[in-house]
């Protein structure tokens, strides 16, 4: 019966705990550790003479990891506005976590073009700009070109620190996400996960433009 299954329950608990440490995502790490410690708690409870210290230790670790998993769940999936959810799904889901995206959004601003104006000026250190909806016009010596929704502009200068080689104009009715380089670089230094995600996003954009 139950007693015969206890050794297997203990093995399951330790296998679950060990697998948790293989997770690279902090949410899954916390969730699997919580499940493992819960299983270990049940294992101790069902003993004929439970050892109090291992029992309460497992219970505490289960509670701590469960609480952290709930906090991460809320941060990732329950705290995006409808607009943020759409932006994340369309532009950032494949390159960064929701928590990194929230940080990225907090360091930028949304701009709705009510008239044509310069988003980036040639010869100046540019902002990093994402075209959310509509388009932007890149002014070049050989003729202007238009970039559409989802395009990044100013990304090469953001990587190299060089000034912009072309002026970029907004288009009436279009919307953009704009980040100033100084503020964004500071956020990247403080958040390696965000840095990796944004580098992946920029890398994919450069590959797309070169294709």
GROMACS .gro file of N, CA and C in nm, residues 37-124:
model
  264
   37UNK      N    1   0.965   1.999  -0.332
   37UNK     CA    2   0.960   2.008  -0.186
   37UNK      C    3   0.823   1.969  -0.132
   38UNK      N    4   0.717   1.993  -0.206
   38UNK     CA    5   0.584   1.946  -0.165
   38UNK      C    6   0.581   1.794  -0.161
   39UNK      N    7   0.638   1.732  -0.265
   39UNK     CA    8   0.644   1.585  -0.268
   39UNK      C    9   0.728   1.532  -0.152
   40UNK      N   10   0.837   1.600  -0.122
   40UNK     CA   11   0.923   1.559  -0.011
   40UNK      C   12   0.852   1.577   0.123
   41UNK      N   13   0.773   1.683   0.135
   41UNK     CA   14   0.696   1.705   0.258
   41UNK      C   15   0.596   1.591   0.279
   42UNK      N   16   0.527   1.553   0.172
   42UNK     CA   17   0.431   1.442   0.180
   42UNK      C   18   0.503   1.313   0.218
   43UNK      N   19   0.621   1.293   0.162
   43UNK     CA   20   0.701   1.175   0.194
   43UNK      C   21   0.731   1.168   0.344
   44UNK      N   22   0.771   1.282   0.402
   44UNK     CA   23   0.802   1.283   0.545
   44UNK      C   24   0.677   1.265   0.630
   45UNK      N   25   0.566   1.328   0.588
   45UNK     CA   26   0.441   1.319   0.665
   45UNK      C   27   0.393   1.175   0.676
   46UNK      N   28   0.412   1.098   0.569
   46UNK     CA   29   0.360   0.960   0.565
   46UNK      C   30   0.451   0.859   0.636
   47UNK      N   31   0.565   0.904   0.686
   47UNK     CA   32   0.652   0.814   0.761
   47UNK      C   33   0.586   0.774   0.894
   48UNK      N   34   0.620   0.658   0.940
   48UNK     CA   35   0.564   0.610   1.067
   48UNK      C   36   0.606   0.700   1.182
   49UNK      N   37   0.730   0.743   1.181
   49UNK     CA   38   0.780   0.839   1.281
   49UNK      C   39   0.853   0.951   1.206
   50UNK      N   40   0.778   1.053   1.162
   50UNK     CA   41   0.838   1.160   1.080
   50UNK      C   42   0.947   1.235   1.156
   51UNK      N   43   1.054   1.266   1.086
   51UNK     CA   44   1.161   1.350   1.142
   51UNK      C   45   1.119   1.496   1.128
   52UNK      N   46   1.112   1.566   1.241
   52UNK     CA   47   1.054   1.700   1.240
   52UNK      C   48   1.136   1.801   1.159
   53UNK      N   49   1.266   1.799   1.176
   53UNK     CA   50   1.348   1.900   1.108
   53UNK      C   51   1.340   1.886   0.955
   54UNK      N   52   1.359   1.766   0.898
   54UNK     CA   53   1.342   1.753   0.752
   54UNK      C   54   1.201   1.786   0.707
   55UNK      N   55   1.101   1.748   0.789
   55UNK     CA   56   0.961   1.776   0.753
   55UNK      C   57   0.935   1.925   0.744
   56UNK      N   58   0.971   1.998   0.850
   56UNK     CA   59   0.944   2.142   0.851
   56UNK      C   60   1.037   2.216   0.754
   57UNK      N   61   1.157   2.166   0.735
   57UNK     CA   62   1.246   2.227   0.636
   57UNK      C   63   1.188   2.217   0.496
   58UNK      N   64   1.138   2.099   0.461
   58UNK     CA   65   1.076   2.080   0.329
   58UNK      C   66   0.953   2.168   0.313
   59UNK      N   67   0.875   2.179   0.421
   59UNK     CA   68   0.754   2.261   0.416
   59UNK      C   69   0.788   2.409   0.395
   60UNK      N   70   0.890   2.456   0.464
   60UNK     CA   71   0.933   2.597   0.449
   60UNK      C   72   0.982   2.623   0.308
   61UNK      N   73   1.067   2.535   0.256
   61UNK     CA   74   1.119   2.554   0.120
   61UNK      C   75   1.008   2.546   0.017
   62UNK      N   76   0.910   2.460   0.042
   62UNK     CA   77   0.795   2.451  -0.048
   62UNK      C   78   0.719   2.585  -0.048
   63UNK      N   79   0.696   2.640   0.071
   63UNK     CA   80   0.624   2.766   0.082
   63UNK      C   81   0.698   2.882   0.015
   64UNK      N   82   0.829   2.889   0.039
   64UNK     CA   83   0.909   2.999  -0.018
   64UNK      C   84   0.908   2.992  -0.170
   65UNK      N   85   0.933   2.875  -0.226
   65UNK     CA   86   0.938   2.861  -0.371
   65UNK      C   87   0.801   2.879  -0.435
   66UNK      N   88   0.696   2.836  -0.365
   66UNK     CA   89   0.561   2.856  -0.417
   66UNK      C   90   0.528   3.005  -0.423
   67UNK      N   91   0.563   3.078  -0.318
   67UNK     CA   92   0.536   3.223  -0.314
   67UNK      C   93   0.613   3.295  -0.424
   68UNK      N   94   0.739   3.259  -0.445
   68UNK     CA   95   0.818   3.322  -0.550
   68UNK      C   96   0.763   3.289  -0.688
   69UNK      N   97   0.715   3.165  -0.707
   69UNK     CA   98   0.657   3.126  -0.835
   69UNK      C   99   0.531   3.206  -0.864
   70UNK      N  100   0.449   3.228  -0.762
   70UNK     CA  101   0.327   3.307  -0.779
   70UNK      C  102   0.361   3.451  -0.814
   71UNK      N  103   0.462   3.508  -0.747
   71UNK     CA  104   0.504   3.645  -0.777
   71UNK      C  105   0.554   3.658  -0.922
   72UNK      N  106   0.632   3.560  -0.966
   72UNK     CA  107   0.683   3.563  -1.103
   72UNK      C  108   0.569   3.546  -1.203
   73UNK      N  109   0.472   3.460  -1.168
   73UNK     CA  110   0.357   3.439  -1.256
   73UNK      C  111   0.279   3.568  -1.275
   74UNK      N  112   0.256   3.638  -1.164
   74UNK     CA  113   0.184   3.765  -1.173
   74UNK      C  114   0.261   3.868  -1.254
   75UNK      N  115   0.392   3.872  -1.232
   75UNK     CA  116   0.476   3.968  -1.303
   75UNK      C  117   0.475   3.941  -1.453
   76UNK      N  118   0.477   3.815  -1.489
   76UNK     CA  119   0.492   3.780  -1.630
   76UNK      C  120   0.360   3.783  -1.707
   77UNK      N  121   0.253   3.733  -1.645
   77UNK     CA  122   0.133   3.708  -1.722
   77UNK      C  123   0.011   3.788  -1.678
   78UNK      N  124   0.015   3.850  -1.563
   78UNK     CA  125  -0.106   3.916  -1.514
   78UNK      C  126  -0.092   4.067  -1.504
   79UNK      N  127   0.021   4.124  -1.547
   79UNK     CA  128   0.043   4.265  -1.525
   79UNK      C  129   0.067   4.343  -1.654
   80UNK      N  130   0.038   4.284  -1.769
   80UNK     CA  131   0.048   4.356  -1.895
   80UNK      C  132  -0.087   4.415  -1.932
   81UNK      N  133  -0.085   4.540  -1.976
   81UNK     CA  134  -0.209   4.598  -2.028
   81UNK      C  135  -0.239   4.536  -2.164
   82UNK      N  136  -0.357   4.562  -2.215
   82UNK     CA  137  -0.393   4.508  -2.347
   82UNK      C  138  -0.296   4.556  -2.453
   83UNK      N  139  -0.258   4.684  -2.446
   83UNK     CA  140  -0.164   4.738  -2.544
   83UNK      C  141  -0.027   4.674  -2.530
   84UNK      N  142   0.020   4.659  -2.405
   84UNK     CA  143   0.149   4.595  -2.382
   84UNK      C  144   0.148   4.450  -2.430
   85UNK      N  145   0.038   4.380  -2.407
   85UNK     CA  146   0.027   4.241  -2.451
   85UNK      C  147   0.038   4.231  -2.602
   86UNK      N  148  -0.026   4.325  -2.673
   86UNK     CA  149  -0.020   4.324  -2.819
   86UNK      C  150   0.122   4.354  -2.868
   87UNK      N  151   0.186   4.454  -2.808
   87UNK     CA  152   0.322   4.490  -2.848
   87UNK      C  153   0.418   4.374  -2.820
   88UNK      N  154   0.403   4.314  -2.704
   88UNK     CA  155   0.491   4.202  -2.668
   88UNK      C  156   0.473   4.086  -2.764
   89UNK      N  157   0.348   4.050  -2.791
   89UNK     CA  158   0.321   3.936  -2.879
   89UNK      C  159   0.368   3.959  -3.021
   90UNK      N  160   0.358   4.081  -3.069
   90UNK     CA  161   0.394   4.110  -3.208
   90UNK      C  162   0.543   4.136  -3.229
   91UNK      N  163   0.611   4.186  -3.127
   91UNK     CA  164   0.748   4.234  -3.150
   91UNK      C  165   0.856   4.174  -3.059
   92UNK      N  166   0.820   4.123  -2.941
   92UNK     CA  167   0.926   4.087  -2.846
   92UNK      C  168   0.915   3.946  -2.788
   93UNK      N  169   0.807   3.877  -2.812
   93UNK     CA  170   0.786   3.747  -2.745
   93UNK      C  171   0.894   3.647  -2.778
   94UNK      N  172   0.946   3.651  -2.902
   94UNK     CA  173   1.045   3.552  -2.944
   94UNK      C  174   1.186   3.587  -2.898
   95UNK      N  175   1.206   3.705  -2.838
   95UNK     CA  176   1.342   3.746  -2.803
   95UNK      C  177   1.364   3.771  -2.654
   96UNK      N  178   1.258   3.791  -2.576
   96UNK     CA  179   1.278   3.819  -2.435
   96UNK      C  180   1.157   3.779  -2.352
   97UNK      N  181   1.179   3.766  -2.221
   97UNK     CA  182   1.071   3.730  -2.129
   97UNK      C  183   0.981   3.850  -2.105
   98UNK      N  184   0.865   3.823  -2.047
   98UNK     CA  185   0.770   3.930  -2.018
   98UNK      C  186   0.830   4.028  -1.918
   99UNK      N  187   0.901   3.976  -1.819
   99UNK     CA  188   0.959   4.064  -1.717
   99UNK      C  189   1.063   4.158  -1.780
  100UNK      N  190   1.144   4.105  -1.873
  100UNK     CA  191   1.241   4.191  -1.942
  100UNK      C  192   1.169   4.294  -2.028
  101UNK      N  193   1.063   4.252  -2.093
  101UNK     CA  194   0.985   4.344  -2.176
  101UNK      C  195   0.925   4.456  -2.092
  102UNK      N  196   0.875   4.423  -1.974
  102UNK     CA  197   0.820   4.526  -1.886
  102UNK      C  198   0.926   4.630  -1.851
  103UNK      N  199   1.046   4.584  -1.823
  103UNK     CA  200   1.155   4.676  -1.793
  103UNK      C  201   1.188   4.762  -1.914
  104UNK      N  202   1.191   4.700  -2.031
  104UNK     CA  203   1.218   4.773  -2.155
  104UNK      C  204   1.114   4.882  -2.177
  105UNK      N  205   0.988   4.849  -2.157
  105UNK     CA  206   0.880   4.946  -2.177
  105UNK      C  207   0.891   5.061  -2.078
  106UNK      N  208   0.934   5.030  -1.956
  106UNK     CA  209   0.944   5.133  -1.853
  106UNK      C  210   1.052   5.236  -1.885
  107UNK      N  211   1.147   5.200  -1.971
  107UNK     CA  212   1.257   5.291  -2.004
  107UNK      C  213   1.237   5.361  -2.138
  108UNK      N  214   1.123   5.337  -2.201
  108UNK     CA  215   1.096   5.402  -2.328
  108UNK      C  216   0.969   5.486  -2.321
  109UNK      N  217   0.935   5.547  -2.433
  109UNK     CA  218   0.811   5.625  -2.441
  109UNK      C  219   0.744   5.600  -2.575
  110UNK      N  220   0.613   5.608  -2.576
  110UNK     CA  221   0.537   5.593  -2.698
  110UNK      C  222   0.513   5.730  -2.760
  111UNK      N  223   0.528   5.735  -2.892
  111UNK     CA  224   0.511   5.861  -2.965
  111UNK      C  225   0.411   5.839  -3.077
  112UNK      N  226   0.307   5.922  -3.082
  112UNK     CA  227   0.210   5.920  -3.191
  112UNK      C  228   0.235   6.043  -3.277
  113UNK      N  229   0.262   6.023  -3.404
  113UNK     CA  230   0.296   6.133  -3.493
  113UNK      C  231   0.170   6.206  -3.538
  114UNK      N  232   0.155   6.329  -3.493
  114UNK     CA  233   0.043   6.414  -3.537
  114UNK      C  234   0.086   6.504  -3.652
  115UNK      N  235   0.215   6.504  -3.680
  115UNK     CA  236   0.271   6.575  -3.795
  115UNK      C  237   0.405   6.512  -3.827
  116UNK      N  238   0.455   6.539  -3.946
  116UNK     CA  239   0.586   6.483  -3.982
  116UNK      C  240   0.697   6.558  -3.909
  117UNK      N  241   0.781   6.484  -3.841
  117UNK     CA  242   0.893   6.544  -3.769
  117UNK      C  243   1.008   6.444  -3.766
  118UNK      N  244   1.125   6.492  -3.725
  118UNK     CA  245   1.244   6.406  -3.725
  118UNK      C  246   1.246   6.318  -3.601
  119UNK      N  247   1.250   6.187  -3.623
  119UNK     CA  248   1.273   6.092  -3.515
  119UNK      C  249   1.422   6.082  -3.487
  120UNK      N  250   1.500   6.090  -3.593
  120UNK     CA  251   1.646   6.080  -3.585
  120UNK      C  252   1.704   6.185  -3.679
  121UNK      N  253   1.807   6.255  -3.634
  121UNK     CA  254   1.877   6.353  -3.717
  121UNK      C  255   2.015   6.301  -3.754
  122UNK      N  256   2.048   6.308  -3.883
  122UNK     CA  257   2.181   6.267  -3.928
  122UNK      C  258   2.288   6.350  -3.859
  123UNK      N  259   2.397   6.284  -3.820
  123UNK     CA  260   2.507   6.353  -3.755
  123UNK      C  261   2.493   6.366  -3.605
  124UNK      N  262   2.380   6.318  -3.549
  124UNK     CA  263   2.358   6.322  -3.405
  124UNK      C  264   2.347   6.181  -3.350
   0.00000   0.00000   0.00000
